[in-house]
Short mmCIF file of C-alpha atoms in Angstrom, two decimals:
data_model
loop_
_atom_site.label_atom_id
_atom_site.label_comp_id
_atom_site.label_asym_id
_atom_site.label_seq_id
_atom_site.Cartn_x
_atom_site.Cartn_y
_atom_site.Cartn_z
CA UNK A 26 12.58 -19.63 -16.46
CA UNK A 27 13.77 -17.65 -19.43
CA UNK A 28 11.55 -14.68 -18.38
CA UNK A 29 12.99 -14.83 -14.87
CA UNK A 30 16.60 -14.69 -16.24
CA UNK A 31 15.72 -11.73 -18.40
CA UNK A 32 14.24 -9.91 -15.41
CA UNK A 33 17.31 -10.60 -13.27
CA UNK A 34 19.86 -9.57 -15.86
CA UNK A 35 20.19 -5.93 -14.74
CA UNK A 36 20.77 -7.09 -11.18
CA UNK A 37 23.36 -9.65 -12.21
CA UNK A 38 25.30 -6.93 -14.08
CA UNK A 39 26.13 -4.89 -10.94
CA UNK A 40 29.86 -5.56 -11.11
CA UNK A 41 32.13 -2.51 -11.06
CA UNK A 42 32.97 -1.22 -14.57
CA UNK A 43 36.44 -2.11 -15.87
CA UNK A 44 38.91 0.82 -15.63
CA UNK A 45 39.36 0.90 -19.42
CA UNK A 46 35.66 1.48 -19.86
CA UNK A 47 35.63 4.39 -17.46
CA UNK A 48 38.60 5.90 -19.35
CA UNK A 49 36.74 5.56 -22.65
CA UNK A 50 33.58 7.18 -21.22
CA UNK A 51 35.71 10.08 -19.92
CA UNK A 52 33.76 13.11 -18.73
CA UNK A 53 30.44 11.34 -19.16
CA UNK A 54 31.09 9.30 -16.02
CA UNK A 55 30.11 11.72 -13.27
CA UNK A 56 26.54 12.11 -14.57
CA UNK A 57 26.23 8.44 -15.55
CA UNK A 58 27.13 7.40 -12.02
CA UNK A 59 24.10 9.27 -10.70
CA UNK A 60 21.82 6.88 -12.60
CA UNK A 61 21.05 3.24 -11.93
CA UNK A 62 18.96 0.60 -13.70
CA UNK A 63 15.63 -0.03 -12.06
CA UNK A 64 15.00 -3.52 -10.67
CA UNK A 65 12.49 -5.65 -12.49
CA UNK A 66 8.79 -5.71 -11.49
CA UNK A 67 5.85 -7.73 -12.69
CA UNK A 68 4.06 -4.57 -13.86
CA UNK A 69 7.08 -3.34 -15.86
CA UNK A 70 7.42 -6.80 -17.48
CA UNK A 71 3.83 -6.62 -18.73
CA UNK A 72 4.26 -3.13 -20.17
CA UNK A 73 4.73 -3.21 -23.92
CA UNK A 74 6.76 -0.42 -25.57
CA UNK A 75 7.19 0.13 -29.30
CA UNK A 76 10.44 1.99 -30.01
CA UNK A 77 10.36 4.33 -33.01
CA UNK A 78 13.82 5.55 -34.05
CA UNK A 79 14.15 8.35 -36.58
CA UNK A 80 17.08 7.88 -38.93
CA UNK A 81 18.21 8.27 -42.52
CA UNK A 82 20.30 6.24 -44.98
CA UNK A 83 23.75 7.57 -44.08
CA UNK A 84 23.38 6.36 -40.51
CA UNK A 85 22.17 2.83 -41.18
CA UNK A 86 25.52 1.06 -41.20
CA UNK A 87 26.91 2.28 -37.91
CA UNK A 88 24.28 3.82 -35.68
CA UNK A 89 21.42 1.38 -36.21
CA UNK A 90 23.51 -1.70 -35.70
CA UNK A 91 24.88 -0.19 -32.48
CA UNK A 92 21.28 0.40 -31.21
CA UNK A 93 20.40 -3.19 -32.17
CA UNK A 94 23.42 -4.52 -30.25
CA UNK A 95 22.59 -2.43 -27.20
CA UNK A 96 19.32 -0.97 -25.84
CA UNK A 97 17.26 -1.78 -28.92
CA UNK A 98 17.20 -5.42 -27.81
CA UNK A 99 15.02 -4.41 -24.90
CA UNK A 100 12.18 -2.88 -26.99
CA UNK A 101 9.06 -5.03 -27.44
CA UNK A 102 9.13 -3.75 -31.06
CA UNK A 103 11.97 -1.78 -32.67
CA UNK A 104 11.22 0.24 -35.80
CA UNK A 105 13.83 2.33 -37.70
CA UNK A 106 12.03 4.95 -39.74
CA UNK A 107 14.17 6.00 -42.64
CA UNK A 108 14.12 7.68 -46.05
CA UNK A 109 15.30 4.37 -47.58
CA UNK A 110 14.38 0.74 -47.15
CA UNK A 111 17.37 -1.31 -45.97
CA UNK A 112 16.65 -5.04 -45.55
CA UNK A 113 19.91 -5.60 -43.75
CA UNK A 114 18.74 -3.65 -40.68
CA UNK A 115 15.76 -3.63 -41.52
CA UNK A 116 14.33 -0.15 -41.84
CA UNK A 117 10.82 1.10 -42.65
CA UNK A 118 10.77 3.34 -45.73
CA UNK A 119 8.93 6.57 -45.03
CA UNK A 120 8.01 8.73 -48.04
CA UNK A 121 9.25 12.19 -47.01
CA UNK A 122 12.22 14.38 -47.87
CA UNK A 123 15.31 13.16 -45.98
CA UNK A 124 16.22 16.55 -44.58
CA UNK A 125 16.10 17.90 -41.00
CA UNK A 126 13.89 20.78 -42.16
CA UNK A 127 11.18 18.33 -43.32
CA UNK A 128 10.97 16.22 -40.22
CA UNK A 129 7.42 17.44 -39.45
CA UNK A 130 6.23 15.88 -42.73
CA UNK A 131 8.16 12.68 -41.99
CA UNK A 132 6.69 12.62 -38.47
CA UNK A 133 3.14 12.92 -39.76
CA UNK A 134 3.63 9.93 -42.14
CA UNK A 135 5.11 7.85 -39.34
CA UNK A 136 2.23 8.53 -36.97
CA UNK A 137 -0.25 7.61 -39.69
CA UNK A 138 1.63 4.38 -40.30
CA UNK A 139 1.68 3.47 -36.57
CA UNK A 140 -2.04 4.14 -36.11
CA UNK A 141 -2.85 2.13 -39.25
CA UNK A 142 -0.55 -0.85 -38.63
CA UNK A 143 -0.56 -1.20 -34.79
CA UNK A 144 -2.94 -0.73 -31.88
CA UNK A 145 -3.20 -0.33 -28.14
CA UNK A 146 -3.90 -4.01 -27.93
CA UNK A 147 -0.35 -4.69 -29.07
CA UNK A 148 1.63 -1.96 -27.36
CA UNK A 149 0.89 0.33 -24.42
CA UNK A 150 3.29 3.14 -25.29
CA UNK A 151 5.31 4.41 -28.20
CA UNK A 152 8.76 5.76 -27.43
CA UNK A 153 10.10 8.07 -30.16
CA UNK A 154 13.79 9.00 -30.35
CA UNK A 155 16.68 9.67 -32.65
CA UNK A 156 19.43 7.39 -33.81
CA UNK A 157 21.82 8.95 -31.30
CA UNK A 158 19.57 8.47 -28.26
CA UNK A 159 20.53 6.04 -25.46
CA UNK A 160 17.57 4.54 -23.62
CA UNK A 161 17.44 2.66 -20.31
CA UNK A 162 14.29 0.60 -20.93
CA UNK A 163 14.01 -0.63 -17.38
CA UNK A 164 13.77 2.92 -16.14
CA UNK A 165 11.25 3.89 -18.80
CA UNK A 166 8.99 0.96 -17.92
CA UNK A 167 9.39 1.62 -14.19
CA UNK A 168 8.31 5.20 -14.72
CA UNK A 169 5.40 4.26 -16.96
CA UNK A 170 4.13 1.87 -14.25
CA UNK A 171 4.79 4.24 -11.38
CA UNK A 172 1.78 5.37 -9.28
CA UNK A 173 2.12 8.84 -10.81
CA UNK A 174 1.74 7.70 -14.41
CA UNK A 175 -0.47 4.62 -13.74
CA UNK A 176 -3.06 6.94 -12.27
CA UNK A 177 -3.64 8.64 -15.65
CA UNK A 178 -6.63 7.11 -17.43
CA UNK A 179 -5.67 5.17 -20.56
CA UNK A 180 -7.99 7.26 -22.73
CA UNK A 181 -6.30 10.49 -21.62
CA UNK A 182 -3.77 11.62 -24.25
CA UNK A 183 -0.35 11.70 -22.52
CA UNK A 184 3.07 12.90 -23.67
CA UNK A 185 6.12 12.27 -21.47
CA UNK A 186 9.54 13.73 -22.17
CA UNK A 187 12.03 16.54 -21.37
CA UNK A 188 10.01 19.71 -21.44
CA UNK A 189 11.46 22.87 -23.02
CA UNK A 190 9.98 26.24 -23.90
CA UNK A 191 9.85 27.61 -27.41
CA UNK A 192 10.32 31.36 -27.22
CA UNK A 193 7.75 33.37 -29.15
CA UNK A 194 10.31 34.94 -31.49
CA UNK A 195 11.71 31.50 -32.40
CA UNK A 196 8.17 30.35 -33.32
CA UNK A 197 7.12 33.51 -35.14
CA UNK A 198 10.29 33.86 -37.36
CA UNK A 199 9.31 30.62 -39.22
CA UNK A 200 6.06 32.33 -40.36
CA UNK A 201 7.60 35.51 -41.63
CA UNK A 202 6.71 37.14 -43.84
CA UNK A 203 3.15 36.36 -42.87
CA UNK A 204 1.83 36.83 -46.40
CA UNK A 205 3.85 33.83 -47.58
CA UNK A 206 1.96 31.46 -45.29
CA UNK A 207 -1.58 30.14 -44.93
CA UNK A 208 -3.56 32.77 -43.04
CA UNK A 209 -5.14 30.11 -40.78
CA UNK A 210 -1.65 28.82 -39.88
CA UNK A 211 -0.48 32.33 -39.05
CA UNK A 212 -3.62 32.93 -36.99
CA UNK A 213 -2.97 29.68 -35.05
CA UNK A 214 0.63 30.70 -34.42
CA UNK A 215 -0.38 34.18 -33.15
CA UNK A 216 -2.97 32.56 -30.86
CA UNK A 217 -0.36 30.24 -29.30
CA UNK A 218 2.14 33.10 -29.05
CA UNK A 219 -0.35 35.20 -27.07
CA UNK A 220 -1.44 32.38 -24.81
CA UNK A 221 2.07 31.11 -23.91
CA UNK A 222 4.19 34.30 -23.88
CA UNK A 223 3.51 35.02 -20.18
CA UNK A 224 4.57 31.46 -19.24
CA UNK A 225 7.95 31.59 -20.99
CA UNK A 226 6.86 30.06 -24.28
CA UNK A 227 5.27 27.00 -25.82
CA UNK A 228 5.95 23.84 -23.80
CA UNK A 229 7.22 21.04 -25.97
CA UNK A 230 9.34 17.87 -25.82
CA UNK A 231 12.54 17.83 -27.97
CA UNK A 232 12.91 14.66 -29.93
CA UNK A 233 16.54 13.91 -29.29
CA UNK A 234 16.04 13.00 -25.61
CA UNK A 235 13.08 10.90 -26.65
CA UNK A 236 9.51 10.98 -25.49
CA UNK A 237 6.76 8.50 -24.77
CA UNK A 238 3.17 8.74 -26.07
CA UNK A 239 0.24 6.60 -25.15
CA UNK A 240 -2.17 5.46 -27.79
CA UNK A 241 -4.81 8.00 -26.87
CA UNK A 242 -2.25 10.67 -27.65
CA UNK A 243 -1.10 9.10 -30.89
CA UNK A 244 -4.65 8.66 -32.18
CA UNK A 245 -5.78 12.13 -31.21
CA UNK A 246 -2.75 13.62 -32.88
CA UNK A 247 -3.26 11.61 -36.09
CA UNK A 248 -6.92 12.59 -36.29
CA UNK A 249 -6.09 16.28 -36.14
CA UNK A 250 -3.23 16.33 -38.67
CA UNK A 251 -5.19 18.09 -41.41
CA UNK A 252 -6.57 20.85 -39.14
CA UNK A 253 -5.02 24.30 -39.78
CA UNK A 254 -3.75 24.46 -36.21
CA UNK A 255 -1.64 21.31 -36.87
CA UNK A 256 0.20 23.23 -39.64
CA UNK A 257 -0.08 20.79 -42.53
CA UNK A 258 2.54 21.39 -45.21
CA UNK A 259 4.49 23.85 -43.07
CA UNK A 260 8.31 23.53 -42.82
CA UNK A 261 8.59 23.60 -39.03
CA UNK A 262 10.48 21.40 -36.48
CA UNK A 263 8.56 18.20 -35.75
CA UNK A 264 9.07 18.23 -31.94
CA UNK A 265 7.42 21.54 -31.24
CA UNK A 266 4.89 21.16 -34.05
CA UNK A 267 3.44 18.17 -32.17
CA UNK A 268 2.87 20.11 -29.01
CA UNK A 269 1.70 23.13 -31.00
CA UNK A 270 -0.95 20.99 -32.61
CA UNK A 271 -2.07 19.17 -29.44
CA UNK A 272 -2.20 22.41 -27.41
CA UNK A 273 -5.25 23.39 -29.41
CA UNK A 274 -6.86 20.24 -28.17
CA UNK A 275 -6.05 20.98 -24.55
CA UNK A 276 -3.10 18.57 -24.29
CA UNK A 277 0.35 19.65 -23.05
CA UNK A 278 3.47 17.69 -22.08
CA UNK A 279 3.56 16.57 -18.46
CA UNK A 280 6.37 17.48 -16.02
CA UNK A 281 8.51 14.31 -15.87
CA UNK A 282 11.04 15.55 -13.35
CA UNK A 283 11.38 13.85 -9.96
CA UNK A 284 10.47 15.35 -6.59
CA UNK A 285 13.82 17.26 -6.52
CA UNK A 286 13.23 18.73 -10.01
CA UNK A 287 15.90 16.49 -11.61
CA UNK A 288 15.22 15.51 -15.17
CA UNK A 289 14.57 11.95 -16.33
CA UNK A 290 14.63 12.50 -20.12
CA UNK A 291 17.79 14.27 -21.23
CA UNK A 292 18.20 16.40 -24.36
CA UNK A 293 22.02 16.41 -24.06
CA UNK A 294 24.80 13.98 -23.26
CA UNK A 295 25.88 13.25 -19.67
CA UNK A 296 29.06 15.34 -19.86
CA UNK A 297 27.10 18.41 -21.03
CA UNK A 298 24.32 17.89 -18.51
CA UNK A 299 26.76 17.68 -15.60
CA UNK A 300 29.30 20.39 -16.57
CA UNK A 301 27.27 22.95 -18.48
CA UNK A 302 27.97 26.25 -16.63
CA UNK A 303 25.06 27.81 -14.83
CA UNK A 304 25.63 31.57 -15.14
CA UNK A 305 22.69 33.87 -15.64
CA UNK A 306 25.07 36.76 -16.48
CA UNK A 307 26.65 35.02 -19.43
CA UNK A 308 24.98 37.02 -22.16
CA UNK A 309 25.84 39.94 -24.42
CA UNK A 310 25.09 42.88 -22.18
CA UNK A 311 25.31 45.27 -25.13
CA UNK A 312 22.42 43.63 -26.87
CA UNK A 313 20.25 42.19 -24.11
CA UNK A 314 19.10 42.88 -20.57
CA UNK A 315 18.63 39.18 -19.68
CA UNK A 316 20.07 35.83 -20.61
CA UNK A 317 16.49 34.72 -21.42
CA UNK A 318 16.51 37.04 -24.41
CA UNK A 319 19.14 34.92 -26.17
CA UNK A 320 18.71 31.50 -27.70
CA UNK A 321 20.38 29.40 -25.01
CA UNK A 322 19.88 26.76 -22.28
CA UNK A 323 18.25 29.35 -20.02
CA UNK A 324 15.72 30.60 -22.57
CA UNK A 325 15.02 27.01 -23.62
CA UNK A 326 13.83 26.41 -20.05
CA UNK A 327 12.22 29.80 -19.41
CA UNK A 328 9.52 29.24 -16.82
CA UNK A 329 10.81 25.73 -16.05
CA UNK A 330 14.38 26.04 -14.84
CA UNK A 331 17.24 23.56 -15.04
CA UNK A 332 19.99 22.07 -12.87
CA UNK A 333 23.55 20.94 -13.48
CA UNK A 334 26.21 19.00 -11.51
CA UNK A 335 24.94 16.44 -9.12
CA UNK A 336 21.35 17.60 -9.60
CA UNK A 337 21.39 17.24 -13.41
CA UNK A 338 19.99 13.79 -13.51
CA UNK A 339 17.31 11.82 -11.64
CA UNK A 340 18.61 8.47 -10.27
CA UNK A 341 15.99 6.80 -12.52
CA UNK A 342 16.93 8.76 -15.64
CA UNK A 343 15.50 7.29 -18.85
CA UNK A 344 17.48 8.64 -21.78
CA UNK A 345 20.48 10.61 -23.01
CA UNK A 346 20.99 12.35 -26.33
CA UNK A 347 24.06 12.74 -28.59
CA UNK A 348 25.35 9.24 -27.83
CA UNK A 349 26.92 7.94 -30.99
CA UNK A 350 28.95 4.77 -31.63
CA UNK A 351 31.25 3.65 -30.16
CA UNK A 352 29.78 5.37 -27.05
CA UNK A 353 26.45 3.69 -27.59
CA UNK A 354 27.76 0.26 -26.72
CA UNK A 355 30.07 1.65 -23.99
CA UNK A 356 27.07 3.21 -22.30
CA UNK A 357 25.33 -0.13 -22.52
CA UNK A 358 28.28 -1.94 -20.87
CA UNK A 359 28.45 0.63 -18.10
CA UNK A 360 24.85 0.03 -17.12
CA UNK A 361 24.49 -3.75 -17.86
CA UNK A 362 28.01 -5.14 -17.50
CA UNK A 363 30.52 -6.54 -19.96
CA UNK A 364 28.97 -10.02 -19.92
CA UNK A 365 25.64 -8.63 -21.19
CA UNK A 366 27.22 -6.59 -23.96
CA UNK A 367 27.07 -7.96 -27.47
CA UNK A 368 30.44 -7.83 -29.14
#
């Protein structure tokens, strides 16, 4: 009976949002209204998701408690990976420098911990995100159990998220001057640069919008960490370093957009997704001949494309980024109703 009530909760929360809530959400509303919570299914109920949230000590008090009071309750296991242990939350202490520049080293330690402490027998997928990510778990599980994803063999490494392209100059500048870096690392970078340049850049999944990995992916990634092509000890962003590493093993992020090319995982907040101007001429014409030569939303999606307005978001969107308290709990109330929000 309890399981039935939990499954029906999203349906029971279909009442219209209170006017004050819409006012508080402001310009986020147009995009949020495009998205609905998936109805429960038996397959989704059986799918086990471990949620890994990257954080650090300064965000424990506000952000982590907001996640616990909102979407974090829907994870089958919720782990906050931090630079400090905090028994009040609680958090998992990861031994790595607490800076954004060192996230690749932190990421490596977390993957090793997950492979060591957990298994596919306990969880089907690992969803990694930041502490300002908002997740609609019902939509994630519905997507993971969709015919498209269910058809993928369990032993096939799979990464699902918002795909972006890393321009070759963005990748190369982190290895300059070449003589200051391991020659094997530089060689791996030049190889990827050459192979991906014609396609717009290296396909990767930014961490803010969150991404889902199956255990085959997690284990293959962990086993390759010390290979030169996985850039051990390099100071590079964790999100593209993962895809850089796995590309050498023939694994690339899948296209998670719907049939109308609308994104499901979102790297930005709903307001930005809906209202970001789409203007291919909005670049410095004195320096460039194309908007794709600048570091911007267009070049981030070179070879992929992107949409705004009513086409920004798939109806079964899974996540949004840059959602901080108090918005975190307001988003939760919008999708699940005031009666299901923990005050």
